[in-house]
Amino acid sequence: MGAVCTAIQMATQNGQISIEATLSTGIKGAVSSPARTKSIKMRPQSAACLFLALVGFVGATEWWESGNYYQIYPRSFRDSDGDGIGDLNGVTEKLQYLKDIGFTGTWLSPIFKSPMVDFGYDISDFYQIQPEYGTMEDFERMIAKAKEVGIKIILDFVPNHSSTENEWFTKSVDSDPVYKDFYVWHDGKINNETGEREPPSNWNSEFRYSAWEWNDVRQQYYLHQFAIQQADLNYRNPAVVNEMKNVIRFWLGKGVSGFRIDAVPYLFEVDLDRYNQYPDEPLTNDPVNCPDPDDHCYTQHIYTQDMPETIDMVYQWREVVDEFHVEHGGDQRLLMTEAYTSFANIMTYYGNGVRNGSHIPFNFDFLTSINNASKAGDYVDHIKKWMDAMPAGVYANWVLGNHDNKRVASRFGVQRTDLINILLQTLPGHAVTYNGEELGMTDVWISWEDTVDPNACNSDPDNYYARSRDPERSPYQWDASSKAGFTSADHTWLPVADDYKTNNALQQLRAPRSHLQIFKKLVRVRKEPSFRQGELNIQAIDDDVLIYSRQKTGSDLYVIVLNLGSTSKTLDLTKYYGLGTQAEVITTSLSSQYIDGDVITSAEFVANPYVGTVLVAV
């Protein structure tokens, strides 16, 4: 819940600990039965162990507070009509699959009408469905099926820009009085030496080259922080703010349960100076990592990202969804935010102590800081960093994969697939899974000729792959039939992985042990009281081994052991936790010497290389 008056009222109404009481105890987001609200205290920290209070899943009263979220990239999930492109009916067909795994909510990458320059992130009509994906009737059928099976649908809201094919942009080009200032326009400046007109500033787009594009009709430049065809909306115009709030209300009215908000840091740019000019951004001066002046990294984005007004806009959107809930009832509506920004900024997305913000500001500190070379201590440091910094009354979240980053199995190694899933599913708070990570899907090699991602296409044959997001967007591997069961067509919009015949959902569902079976077990055990309401006690044994416990007073003690390294380690777990002489294996990685149900000797536990294990005291 948010750390403001609404949350306090809800806490009082539900007999939970108040935010004021939480602040006094230092337990962020903790709630309890009335009998315990007066006496909750943190355990003291010691040099040996770091004790952290659970920040999620404590006495949850709203669906999202105990949600396990799944990102669907619709274009690659399931094709129902044989055109090689995923669609809404394909999503509808597979909702029961998600429910069977145990997910409670799924967010869909953009499904709105689009010329597909950036595959849905260039929206030409915010109120219509992309025809390739289906119709509004298909969407409504998907919502109805989701309600039937018990899956919440969350849409990807793309507020920073629209397609240049959007009617708003066309009218803005024509200086229509209503839309004239819907986008960021500027005359540019005249070069004193050449006499030629130039862009207003040195700002570069995320997809390389200038972020300013000349329009012959209007005789001005417009701003685009992404592709040329993605014109930035002008949030200093109240009409734009109101229109985008109407977009939110429209889809809430259609039955969605919330939004994942895209590219939030880019919403505002610095305002014009007194001379009606935009300032140049300072150079990064990093010839080793960013020598190309056309690259986005060539300048420090102090005027184009993370403006103070951005946070206020997030708070305004939270007010919109909360007001809708008050007016229309039903379950609370959810906001997730995507922001690759500083750690301090991410924390402000939660709220400021007076106003609520994002329910789930994605933990990209974890995603961008943890990698294949990270030591156990790095994991502990970044987990502690997030838990310690959160404002009171909010929930942690853990995410390591999405449609913009190489797949987890490719980044961390296939051998660590189960270990990473065990980590994400057993930490306090929310877990977010990108479609295919539960199977251990890997990146697909996409040639320069087959590349379609605009970020990569703006590069060259020698450097495109590092920029490309196509490899992690390949079609979902459903079964061993042609094209991995993704489509009945003889072609797919991106190539299918070569290993689909041996690595697919059907094969893993039928196997007694598989990545998917382990994942399903994790989702089930995650609902146990100690994972929902228990304390986290975490530490690094050495550079390779990370261990932590989860326990609610009066409930089972769980111990999780993760060996990131390449050699086995024999551990005496009784030195760290009160396991007793024996413990039972709840689930463990495929390459473990143990299997589910094994009873081990706590003082002689063998942590195999790249293996994660969940144990319970017996």
Coordinates of C-alpha atoms in Angstrom, one line a residue:
M1 CA 0.0 0.0 0.0
G2 CA 1.1 3.6 -0.5
A3 CA 2.7 5.5 2.3
V4 CA 0.1 8.1 2.6
C5 CA -3.4 8.9 4.1
T6 CA -5.2 6.4 1.9
A7 CA -3.0 3.6 3.1
I8 CA -3.3 4.7 6.7
Q9 CA -7.1 4.6 6.4
M10 CA -7.1 1.2 4.7
A11 CA -4.7 -0.1 7.3
T12 CA -7.0 1.0 10.1
Q13 CA -10.1 -0.4 8.4
N14 CA -8.4 -3.8 7.9
G15 CA -7.1 -4.1 11.4
Q16 CA -3.5 -3.8 10.2
I17 CA -0.6 -2.0 11.6
S18 CA -0.8 1.7 10.8
I19 CA 1.8 3.5 8.7
E20 CA 2.7 5.6 11.8
A21 CA 3.4 2.4 13.8
T22 CA 5.4 1.0 10.9
L23 CA 7.5 4.1 10.8
S24 CA 8.2 3.8 14.5
T25 CA 9.3 0.2 14.2
G26 CA 11.2 0.6 11.0
I27 CA 9.4 -2.3 9.4
K28 CA 8.6 -1.2 5.9
G29 CA 5.2 -2.3 4.7
A30 CA 4.7 -4.7 7.6
V31 CA 1.2 -5.5 8.7
S32 CA -0.1 -7.8 11.4
S33 CA -3.1 -8.9 13.3
P34 CA -4.4 -6.4 15.9
A35 CA -2.8 -8.5 18.7
R36 CA 0.7 -7.7 17.4
T37 CA 0.4 -4.1 16.3
K38 CA 1.7 -2.7 19.5
S39 CA 4.8 -4.8 20.0
I40 CA 6.5 -5.4 16.6
K41 CA 10.2 -4.7 16.7
M42 CA 13.1 -5.3 14.4
R43 CA 15.7 -7.8 15.4
P44 CA 19.1 -6.2 16.0
Q45 CA 21.6 -6.5 13.1
S46 CA 24.8 -8.5 13.7
A47 CA 28.1 -8.7 11.9
A48 CA 27.3 -12.2 10.8
C49 CA 23.9 -11.7 9.3
L50 CA 21.8 -9.0 7.9
F51 CA 18.2 -9.1 9.2
L52 CA 15.7 -7.5 6.9
A53 CA 11.9 -7.2 7.4
L54 CA 9.6 -8.5 4.8
V55 CA 8.3 -5.7 2.5
G56 CA 5.8 -7.7 0.5
F57 CA 3.1 -10.2 1.0
V58 CA 2.3 -9.4 4.6
G59 CA -1.4 -9.7 5.3
A60 CA -2.2 -8.8 1.7
T61 CA -5.7 -7.4 1.2
E62 CA -5.5 -6.4 -2.5
W63 CA -4.8 -8.8 -5.4
W64 CA -1.7 -6.9 -6.5
E65 CA -0.1 -7.2 -3.1
S66 CA 0.2 -11.0 -3.5
G67 CA 0.6 -10.9 -7.3
N68 CA 3.1 -12.8 -9.4
Y69 CA 3.5 -10.9 -12.6
Y70 CA 4.2 -12.2 -16.1
Q71 CA 5.1 -10.1 -19.1
I72 CA 3.7 -11.1 -22.4
Y73 CA 5.2 -9.8 -25.7
P74 CA 2.0 -10.3 -27.7
R75 CA 3.7 -10.3 -31.1
S76 CA 5.7 -13.4 -30.1
F77 CA 3.4 -15.2 -27.7
R78 CA 0.9 -17.1 -29.8
D79 CA -0.4 -16.7 -33.3
S80 CA -4.1 -17.7 -33.7
D81 CA -4.7 -16.8 -37.3
G82 CA -1.7 -18.1 -39.2
D83 CA 0.0 -14.9 -40.3
G84 CA 3.2 -15.5 -38.3
I85 CA 2.5 -12.8 -35.8
G86 CA 1.1 -13.2 -32.3
D87 CA -2.3 -11.8 -31.5
L88 CA -4.9 -11.2 -28.8
N89 CA -6.8 -14.4 -29.5
G90 CA -3.5 -16.2 -29.0
V91 CA -3.1 -14.6 -25.6
T92 CA -6.7 -15.5 -24.7
E93 CA -6.1 -19.2 -25.7
K94 CA -3.1 -19.4 -23.3
L95 CA -4.5 -17.6 -20.3
Q96 CA -5.4 -20.9 -18.6
Y97 CA -1.7 -21.9 -19.0
L98 CA -0.7 -18.9 -17.0
K99 CA -3.2 -19.5 -14.3
D100 CA -2.1 -23.2 -14.1
I101 CA 1.4 -22.0 -13.4
G102 CA 0.1 -19.7 -10.7
F103 CA 0.4 -16.2 -12.1
T104 CA -2.2 -13.7 -11.0
G105 CA -1.4 -10.9 -13.4
T106 CA 0.1 -10.3 -16.8
W107 CA 1.2 -7.2 -18.5
L108 CA 1.0 -7.0 -22.3
S109 CA 3.5 -5.0 -24.4
P110 CA 1.6 -2.5 -26.5
I111 CA -1.4 -3.7 -28.5
F112 CA -2.6 -0.3 -29.7
K113 CA -2.9 0.8 -33.4
S114 CA 0.6 1.4 -34.7
P115 CA 2.6 1.4 -38.0
M116 CA 5.0 -0.9 -36.0
V117 CA 8.2 1.1 -36.6
D118 CA 9.0 0.3 -33.0
F119 CA 6.6 -2.7 -32.8
G120 CA 3.8 -1.0 -30.9
Y121 CA 5.7 1.7 -29.0
D122 CA 4.8 4.1 -31.9
I123 CA 1.1 4.5 -31.4
S124 CA -1.1 6.0 -34.1
D125 CA -4.4 5.7 -32.1
F126 CA -4.4 5.2 -28.3
Y127 CA -8.0 4.1 -28.4
Q128 CA -7.9 1.3 -31.0
I129 CA -6.4 -2.2 -31.2
Q130 CA -3.6 -2.9 -33.7
P131 CA -5.4 -4.8 -36.6
E132 CA -2.6 -7.4 -36.7
Y133 CA -3.4 -8.2 -33.1
G134 CA -7.2 -8.3 -33.5
T135 CA -10.2 -6.2 -32.9
M136 CA -11.8 -4.5 -30.0
E137 CA -14.2 -7.5 -29.8
D138 CA -11.1 -9.8 -29.5
F139 CA -9.8 -7.6 -26.7
E140 CA -13.1 -7.7 -24.8
R141 CA -13.2 -11.5 -25.3
M142 CA -9.7 -11.6 -23.8
I143 CA -10.8 -9.5 -20.8
A144 CA -13.8 -11.8 -20.2
K145 CA -11.7 -14.9 -20.4
A146 CA -9.1 -13.4 -18.0
K147 CA -11.8 -12.7 -15.5
E148 CA -13.2 -16.2 -15.9
V149 CA -9.8 -17.9 -15.2
G150 CA -8.7 -15.3 -12.6
I151 CA -5.8 -13.5 -14.4
K152 CA -5.5 -9.7 -14.2
I153 CA -4.7 -7.9 -17.5
I154 CA -2.3 -5.0 -17.3
L155 CA -1.7 -2.9 -20.4
D156 CA 1.5 -1.1 -21.5
F157 CA 0.8 2.6 -21.5
V158 CA 3.2 4.6 -23.7
P159 CA 2.8 8.3 -22.8
N160 CA 6.0 9.9 -23.9
H161 CA 5.4 10.0 -27.6
S162 CA 3.0 9.0 -30.4
S163 CA 3.5 7.8 -33.9
T164 CA 3.9 10.6 -36.5
E165 CA 1.0 8.9 -38.2
N166 CA -1.2 9.7 -35.2
E167 CA -4.0 12.2 -36.1
W168 CA -2.8 14.4 -33.3
F169 CA 0.6 14.8 -35.0
T170 CA -0.9 15.4 -38.4
K171 CA -3.1 18.2 -37.0
S172 CA -0.1 19.6 -35.1
V173 CA 1.9 19.8 -38.3
D174 CA -1.0 21.7 -39.8
S175 CA -1.0 24.1 -36.8
D176 CA -4.6 23.1 -35.8
P177 CA -5.4 25.4 -32.9
V178 CA -6.2 22.4 -30.6
Y179 CA -3.2 20.4 -31.5
K180 CA -0.6 23.0 -32.4
D181 CA 1.3 22.6 -29.2
F182 CA 0.7 18.9 -28.6
Y183 CA 4.3 18.1 -29.5
V184 CA 7.6 19.8 -28.9
W185 CA 8.4 22.1 -31.8
H186 CA 11.2 24.6 -32.4
D187 CA 12.5 26.9 -35.2
G188 CA 16.0 25.7 -34.7
K189 CA 19.0 28.0 -34.9
I190 CA 21.1 29.6 -37.6
N191 CA 24.7 28.6 -37.7
N192 CA 26.7 31.9 -37.7
E193 CA 29.4 30.5 -39.8
T194 CA 27.5 28.7 -42.5
G195 CA 24.2 30.6 -42.4
E196 CA 22.4 27.2 -42.4
R197 CA 19.5 26.2 -40.1
E198 CA 20.5 23.6 -37.5
P199 CA 18.6 21.6 -34.8
P200 CA 17.8 23.6 -31.6
S201 CA 20.3 21.6 -29.5
N202 CA 22.8 18.7 -29.5
W203 CA 20.3 16.3 -28.0
N204 CA 20.6 12.8 -29.4
S205 CA 17.9 10.1 -29.6
E206 CA 18.0 6.7 -27.9
F207 CA 18.2 5.2 -31.4
R208 CA 21.2 7.4 -32.4
Y209 CA 21.5 10.6 -34.3
S210 CA 19.8 13.9 -33.6
A211 CA 16.7 13.9 -31.5
W212 CA 15.4 16.7 -33.7
E213 CA 13.7 16.2 -37.1
W214 CA 12.8 18.9 -39.6
N215 CA 9.2 19.1 -40.9
D216 CA 8.9 20.7 -44.3
V217 CA 5.2 21.5 -43.9
R218 CA 5.4 23.2 -40.5
Q219 CA 8.9 24.6 -41.2
Q220 CA 10.0 23.6 -37.7
Y221 CA 11.9 20.8 -35.9
Y222 CA 10.0 18.4 -33.7
L223 CA 11.6 16.4 -30.8
H224 CA 11.8 12.6 -30.9
Q225 CA 13.8 10.9 -28.1
F226 CA 13.4 7.6 -29.8
A227 CA 12.7 6.9 -33.5
I228 CA 12.1 9.7 -36.0
Q229 CA 8.5 8.3 -36.3
Q230 CA 8.0 8.7 -32.5
A231 CA 7.3 12.4 -31.9
D232 CA 7.5 13.5 -28.2
L233 CA 4.3 14.8 -26.7
N234 CA 4.5 18.1 -25.0
Y235 CA 3.6 17.6 -21.3
R236 CA 3.9 21.3 -20.6
N237 CA 0.6 21.6 -22.5
P238 CA -2.4 20.8 -20.1
A239 CA -4.4 19.5 -23.0
V240 CA -1.8 16.7 -23.5
V241 CA -1.9 15.8 -19.8
N242 CA -5.7 15.7 -19.9
E243 CA -5.8 13.6 -23.1
M244 CA -3.5 11.0 -21.7
K245 CA -5.5 10.8 -18.5
N246 CA -8.5 10.1 -20.7
V247 CA -6.6 7.3 -22.4
I248 CA -6.1 5.7 -19.0
R249 CA -9.7 6.1 -18.1
F250 CA -10.8 4.6 -21.4
W251 CA -9.0 1.4 -20.9
L252 CA -9.9 1.1 -17.3
G253 CA -13.4 1.3 -18.5
K254 CA -12.7 -1.6 -20.8
G255 CA -11.8 -3.7 -17.8
V256 CA -8.0 -3.7 -17.5
S257 CA -6.5 -3.9 -14.0
G258 CA -3.7 -1.4 -14.5
F259 CA -0.8 -0.2 -16.5
R260 CA 2.9 -0.6 -17.0
I261 CA 4.0 2.9 -17.9
D262 CA 6.8 3.1 -20.5
A263 CA 9.9 5.3 -20.6
V264 CA 8.8 7.6 -17.8
P265 CA 12.1 9.6 -17.4
Y266 CA 11.6 11.1 -20.9
L267 CA 8.2 12.8 -20.3
F268 CA 9.5 16.3 -19.7
E269 CA 12.5 18.2 -21.2
V270 CA 13.9 21.4 -19.6
D271 CA 11.8 24.4 -20.4
L272 CA 12.8 27.0 -22.9
D273 CA 15.2 29.7 -21.6
R274 CA 14.4 33.4 -21.7
Y275 CA 15.7 33.6 -25.3
N276 CA 13.3 30.8 -26.3
Q277 CA 16.2 28.3 -26.7
Y278 CA 17.0 24.8 -25.5
P279 CA 20.5 24.3 -24.0
D280 CA 23.1 21.9 -25.3
E281 CA 23.7 18.9 -23.0
P282 CA 27.3 18.5 -21.7
L283 CA 29.4 15.8 -23.3
T284 CA 30.3 12.6 -21.4
N285 CA 33.9 12.8 -22.6
D286 CA 34.3 9.1 -22.6
P287 CA 36.3 8.2 -25.8
V288 CA 36.7 4.6 -24.6
N289 CA 33.0 3.6 -24.1
C290 CA 31.3 6.2 -26.2
P291 CA 33.4 7.7 -28.9
D292 CA 30.7 8.2 -31.5
P293 CA 29.0 11.6 -31.4
D294 CA 25.9 10.1 -33.0
D295 CA 25.3 7.8 -30.0
H296 CA 22.9 8.6 -27.2
C297 CA 25.6 8.1 -24.7
Y298 CA 27.7 10.9 -26.1
T299 CA 26.0 13.5 -23.9
Q300 CA 24.8 13.7 -20.3
H301 CA 21.1 13.8 -20.4
I302 CA 20.5 16.5 -17.8
Y303 CA 18.0 18.4 -19.8
T304 CA 16.0 15.6 -21.4
Q305 CA 15.5 13.1 -18.6
D306 CA 14.4 13.0 -15.0
M307 CA 12.9 16.5 -14.8
P308 CA 11.2 17.3 -11.5
E309 CA 7.8 17.5 -13.2
T310 CA 8.1 13.8 -14.2
I311 CA 7.5 12.5 -10.7
D312 CA 4.5 14.8 -10.3
M313 CA 3.0 13.3 -13.5
V314 CA 3.4 9.8 -12.1
Y315 CA 1.6 10.9 -8.9
Q316 CA -1.2 12.4 -11.1
W317 CA -1.7 9.1 -12.9
R318 CA -1.9 7.3 -9.6
E319 CA -4.6 9.7 -8.6
V320 CA -6.5 8.9 -11.8
V321 CA -6.5 5.1 -11.2
D322 CA -7.4 5.6 -7.5
E323 CA -10.2 7.9 -8.4
F324 CA -11.5 5.4 -10.9
H325 CA -11.5 2.7 -8.2
V326 CA -13.4 4.9 -5.8
E327 CA -16.0 5.8 -8.5
H328 CA -16.4 2.3 -10.0
G329 CA -15.5 -0.1 -7.3
G330 CA -14.0 -3.5 -7.9
D331 CA -10.4 -4.4 -7.3
Q332 CA -7.7 -1.8 -6.9
R333 CA -6.0 -0.7 -10.1
L334 CA -2.3 -1.1 -10.4
L335 CA 0.6 1.1 -11.8
M336 CA 4.0 -0.3 -12.7
T337 CA 6.7 2.1 -14.0
E338 CA 9.6 1.6 -16.3
A339 CA 12.4 4.0 -15.5
Y340 CA 16.1 3.4 -16.2
T341 CA 17.2 6.2 -13.9
S342 CA 19.1 6.8 -10.7
F343 CA 18.4 4.7 -7.6
A344 CA 17.2 7.8 -5.7
N345 CA 14.8 8.7 -8.5
I346 CA 13.3 5.2 -8.6
M347 CA 12.5 5.5 -4.9
T348 CA 10.6 8.7 -5.4
Y349 CA 8.3 6.9 -7.8
Y350 CA 6.8 5.1 -4.9
G351 CA 5.6 8.4 -3.4
N352 CA 6.8 11.4 -1.4
G353 CA 5.1 10.8 1.9
V354 CA 2.2 12.9 0.9
R355 CA 1.1 11.5 -2.4
N356 CA 1.1 8.0 -3.8
G357 CA 3.0 7.1 -6.9
S358 CA 3.8 3.8 -8.6
H359 CA 2.7 0.6 -6.9
I360 CA 5.7 -1.1 -8.6
P361 CA 8.6 1.0 -9.8
F362 CA 10.6 -1.6 -11.5
N363 CA 13.8 -2.5 -9.7
F364 CA 16.2 -1.8 -12.5
D365 CA 19.0 -1.2 -10.0
F366 CA 18.9 -5.0 -9.6
L367 CA 18.6 -5.7 -13.3
T368 CA 21.4 -3.3 -14.4
S369 CA 23.8 -4.1 -11.5
I370 CA 23.7 -7.9 -11.3
N371 CA 25.3 -9.9 -14.1
N372 CA 27.1 -13.1 -14.9
A373 CA 30.2 -11.9 -13.1
S374 CA 28.5 -10.7 -9.9
K375 CA 29.7 -12.2 -6.6
A376 CA 27.4 -13.4 -3.8
G377 CA 28.2 -10.2 -1.9
D378 CA 27.0 -8.1 -4.8
Y379 CA 23.6 -9.8 -4.7
V380 CA 23.4 -9.2 -1.0
D381 CA 24.4 -5.6 -1.3
H382 CA 21.8 -4.8 -3.9
I383 CA 19.0 -6.6 -2.2
K384 CA 19.9 -4.8 1.0
K385 CA 20.2 -1.5 -0.8
W386 CA 16.6 -1.7 -2.1
M387 CA 15.1 -3.0 1.1
D388 CA 16.7 -0.4 3.2
A389 CA 15.9 2.6 0.9
M390 CA 12.2 1.9 0.4
P391 CA 9.7 4.3 2.0
A392 CA 7.4 2.9 4.6
G393 CA 4.3 1.0 3.5
V394 CA 5.5 -0.2 0.1
Y395 CA 6.5 -3.5 -1.5
A396 CA 9.8 -4.6 -3.0
N397 CA 10.0 -6.0 -6.5
W398 CA 12.6 -8.1 -8.3
V399 CA 13.0 -8.2 -12.1
L400 CA 16.0 -9.5 -14.2
G401 CA 14.4 -9.9 -17.6
N402 CA 12.2 -8.1 -20.1
H403 CA 11.8 -7.4 -23.9
D404 CA 14.6 -4.8 -23.9
N405 CA 17.3 -7.0 -22.3
K406 CA 19.1 -10.1 -23.4
R407 CA 17.4 -13.2 -21.9
V408 CA 18.3 -14.3 -18.3
A409 CA 19.6 -17.7 -19.4
S410 CA 21.8 -16.0 -22.0
R411 CA 23.1 -13.3 -19.6
F412 CA 23.7 -15.5 -16.6
G413 CA 24.2 -18.9 -18.3
V414 CA 21.7 -21.6 -19.0
Q415 CA 23.2 -23.5 -16.1
R416 CA 21.9 -20.8 -13.7
T417 CA 18.3 -20.7 -15.1
D418 CA 16.7 -22.4 -12.1
L419 CA 19.0 -20.6 -9.6
I420 CA 17.8 -17.2 -10.9
N421 CA 14.2 -18.2 -10.9
I422 CA 14.6 -19.5 -7.3
L423 CA 16.1 -16.2 -6.3
L424 CA 13.3 -14.1 -7.8
Q425 CA 10.5 -16.2 -6.5
T426 CA 11.7 -16.4 -2.9
L427 CA 12.7 -12.8 -2.1
P428 CA 10.2 -10.6 -0.3
G429 CA 7.8 -8.6 -2.5
H430 CA 6.8 -8.9 -6.1
A431 CA 8.4 -11.1 -8.8
V432 CA 8.2 -10.2 -12.5
T433 CA 8.9 -12.8 -15.2
Y434 CA 9.3 -12.2 -18.9
N435 CA 7.6 -14.8 -21.1
G436 CA 9.9 -17.7 -21.7
E437 CA 12.2 -17.2 -18.7
E438 CA 10.2 -20.0 -16.9
L439 CA 11.3 -22.3 -19.7
G440 CA 14.9 -21.2 -19.8
M441 CA 14.5 -19.8 -23.3
T442 CA 17.7 -18.2 -24.7
D443 CA 18.5 -15.4 -27.1
V444 CA 18.1 -16.3 -30.8
W445 CA 20.8 -15.3 -33.3
I446 CA 19.3 -12.8 -35.7
S447 CA 21.3 -11.9 -38.8
W448 CA 21.8 -8.3 -39.9
E449 CA 19.5 -9.1 -42.9
D450 CA 16.7 -10.3 -40.6
T451 CA 17.0 -7.6 -38.0
V452 CA 13.9 -5.4 -37.5
D453 CA 14.6 -3.6 -34.2
P454 CA 15.0 0.1 -35.1
N455 CA 17.7 0.5 -32.4
A456 CA 19.8 -2.1 -34.2
C457 CA 18.8 -1.0 -37.7
N458 CA 20.3 2.5 -37.0
S459 CA 23.6 0.8 -36.4
D460 CA 25.7 -1.2 -38.9
P461 CA 26.5 -4.9 -39.7
D462 CA 29.5 -4.9 -37.3
N463 CA 27.8 -3.4 -34.2
Y464 CA 24.1 -4.0 -34.6
Y465 CA 23.8 -7.2 -32.5
A466 CA 24.8 -5.5 -29.2
R467 CA 22.1 -3.0 -29.8
S468 CA 19.4 -5.3 -31.0
R469 CA 16.4 -6.4 -28.9
D470 CA 15.3 -8.9 -31.5
P471 CA 17.1 -11.9 -29.9
E472 CA 15.0 -11.8 -26.7
R473 CA 11.8 -11.3 -28.6
S474 CA 11.7 -14.6 -30.6
P475 CA 8.5 -16.6 -30.7
Y476 CA 7.5 -18.5 -27.6
Q477 CA 8.3 -22.2 -27.7
W478 CA 5.1 -24.0 -27.0
D479 CA 5.8 -27.5 -28.4
A480 CA 8.0 -29.5 -30.8
S481 CA 5.7 -29.1 -33.8
S482 CA 6.6 -26.8 -36.7
K483 CA 7.6 -23.3 -35.7
A484 CA 7.5 -24.3 -32.0
G485 CA 3.7 -24.4 -32.0
F486 CA 3.7 -20.6 -32.1
T487 CA 1.9 -20.5 -35.5
S488 CA 0.4 -22.6 -38.3
A489 CA 2.2 -20.4 -40.8
D490 CA 5.4 -21.4 -42.6
H491 CA 7.1 -18.2 -41.5
T492 CA 7.4 -16.2 -38.3
W493 CA 8.1 -12.5 -37.9
L494 CA 11.3 -13.3 -36.1
P495 CA 13.1 -16.7 -36.3
V496 CA 12.3 -19.4 -33.9
A497 CA 15.0 -20.8 -31.6
D498 CA 16.9 -23.8 -32.9
D499 CA 16.4 -25.7 -29.7
Y500 CA 12.6 -25.6 -29.7
K501 CA 12.2 -29.3 -30.2
T502 CA 13.9 -30.1 -26.9
N503 CA 13.1 -26.9 -25.0
N504 CA 9.4 -26.1 -25.1
A505 CA 6.5 -25.8 -22.7
L506 CA 4.7 -29.1 -23.6
Q507 CA 7.9 -31.1 -23.1
Q508 CA 8.6 -29.4 -19.8
L509 CA 5.0 -29.9 -18.6
R510 CA 5.2 -33.6 -19.3
A511 CA 8.7 -34.1 -17.8
P512 CA 8.9 -35.1 -14.1
R513 CA 11.6 -32.6 -13.7
S514 CA 12.1 -29.4 -15.8
H515 CA 12.7 -25.7 -15.5
L516 CA 8.9 -25.2 -15.7
Q517 CA 8.1 -27.8 -13.1
I518 CA 10.6 -26.2 -10.7
F519 CA 9.0 -22.8 -11.5
K520 CA 5.6 -24.1 -10.7
K521 CA 6.8 -25.5 -7.4
L522 CA 8.3 -22.1 -6.5
V523 CA 5.1 -20.3 -7.3
R524 CA 3.2 -22.7 -5.0
V525 CA 5.7 -22.5 -2.1
R526 CA 5.8 -18.7 -2.4
K527 CA 2.2 -18.7 -1.0
E528 CA 3.3 -20.3 2.3
P529 CA 3.0 -18.0 5.4
S530 CA 6.8 -17.7 5.8
F531 CA 7.2 -16.4 2.3
R532 CA 4.2 -14.2 2.5
Q533 CA 4.8 -12.8 6.0
G534 CA 8.3 -14.0 7.1
E535 CA 11.5 -12.2 7.8
L536 CA 14.4 -12.3 5.4
N537 CA 17.8 -13.1 6.9
I538 CA 20.5 -13.0 4.2
Q539 CA 24.2 -13.2 3.8
A540 CA 27.1 -14.2 1.5
I541 CA 29.1 -17.2 2.7
D542 CA 31.9 -16.4 0.2
D543 CA 32.1 -15.0 -3.3
D544 CA 30.1 -17.9 -4.7
V545 CA 27.5 -18.9 -2.1
L546 CA 24.5 -16.8 -1.1
I547 CA 22.1 -18.1 1.6
Y548 CA 19.0 -16.7 3.2
S549 CA 16.1 -17.8 5.3
R550 CA 12.4 -16.9 5.3
Q551 CA 10.3 -17.5 8.4
K552 CA 7.2 -16.2 10.0
T553 CA 7.0 -16.8 13.7
G554 CA 5.1 -20.0 14.3
S555 CA 5.5 -21.2 10.7
D556 CA 8.0 -23.2 8.8
L557 CA 11.6 -22.1 8.5
Y558 CA 12.8 -22.1 4.9
V559 CA 16.5 -21.8 3.9
I560 CA 17.5 -21.0 0.3
V561 CA 21.1 -21.8 -0.8
L562 CA 22.4 -20.4 -4.1
N563 CA 25.8 -21.5 -5.4
L564 CA 26.8 -19.1 -8.2
G565 CA 30.2 -20.7 -8.7
S566 CA 31.6 -23.6 -10.7
T567 CA 32.7 -25.8 -7.7
S568 CA 30.8 -27.7 -5.1
K569 CA 30.7 -26.4 -1.5
T570 CA 29.9 -28.4 1.6
L571 CA 28.1 -26.3 4.1
D572 CA 27.1 -26.6 7.8
L573 CA 23.8 -24.8 7.6
T574 CA 23.3 -25.2 11.3
K575 CA 26.0 -22.5 11.9
Y576 CA 23.6 -19.9 10.3
Y577 CA 20.1 -21.1 10.9
G578 CA 18.1 -23.2 13.4
L579 CA 17.4 -26.0 10.9
G580 CA 18.0 -28.9 13.3
T581 CA 19.9 -31.9 12.1
Q582 CA 17.8 -32.5 9.0
A583 CA 16.0 -30.6 6.4
E584 CA 13.8 -31.5 3.4
V585 CA 14.4 -30.4 -0.2
I586 CA 11.4 -28.5 -1.4
T587 CA 12.8 -27.8 -4.9
T588 CA 16.2 -27.5 -6.5
S589 CA 17.9 -26.9 -9.8
L590 CA 17.9 -29.6 -12.5
S591 CA 21.7 -30.2 -12.1
S592 CA 21.5 -30.7 -8.3
Q593 CA 22.5 -34.0 -6.8
Y594 CA 19.3 -33.8 -4.8
I595 CA 15.6 -34.1 -5.9
D596 CA 12.4 -32.8 -4.3
G597 CA 11.6 -34.6 -1.1
D598 CA 15.1 -35.6 -0.3
V599 CA 16.0 -35.3 3.4
I600 CA 19.5 -33.9 3.9
T601 CA 21.8 -33.6 6.8
S602 CA 21.9 -29.9 7.6
A603 CA 25.5 -29.9 8.8
E604 CA 26.7 -31.5 5.6
F605 CA 24.7 -29.9 2.8
V606 CA 26.4 -30.0 -0.6
A607 CA 25.8 -26.9 -2.7
N608 CA 26.5 -28.0 -6.3
P609 CA 27.8 -25.7 -8.9
Y610 CA 25.2 -23.2 -10.3
V611 CA 22.5 -24.8 -8.2
G612 CA 19.8 -23.2 -6.1
T613 CA 17.9 -25.1 -3.5
V614 CA 14.9 -24.4 -1.2
L615 CA 15.0 -26.3 2.1
V616 CA 12.5 -26.5 4.9
A617 CA 13.3 -27.5 8.5
V618 CA 11.9 -30.9 9.5

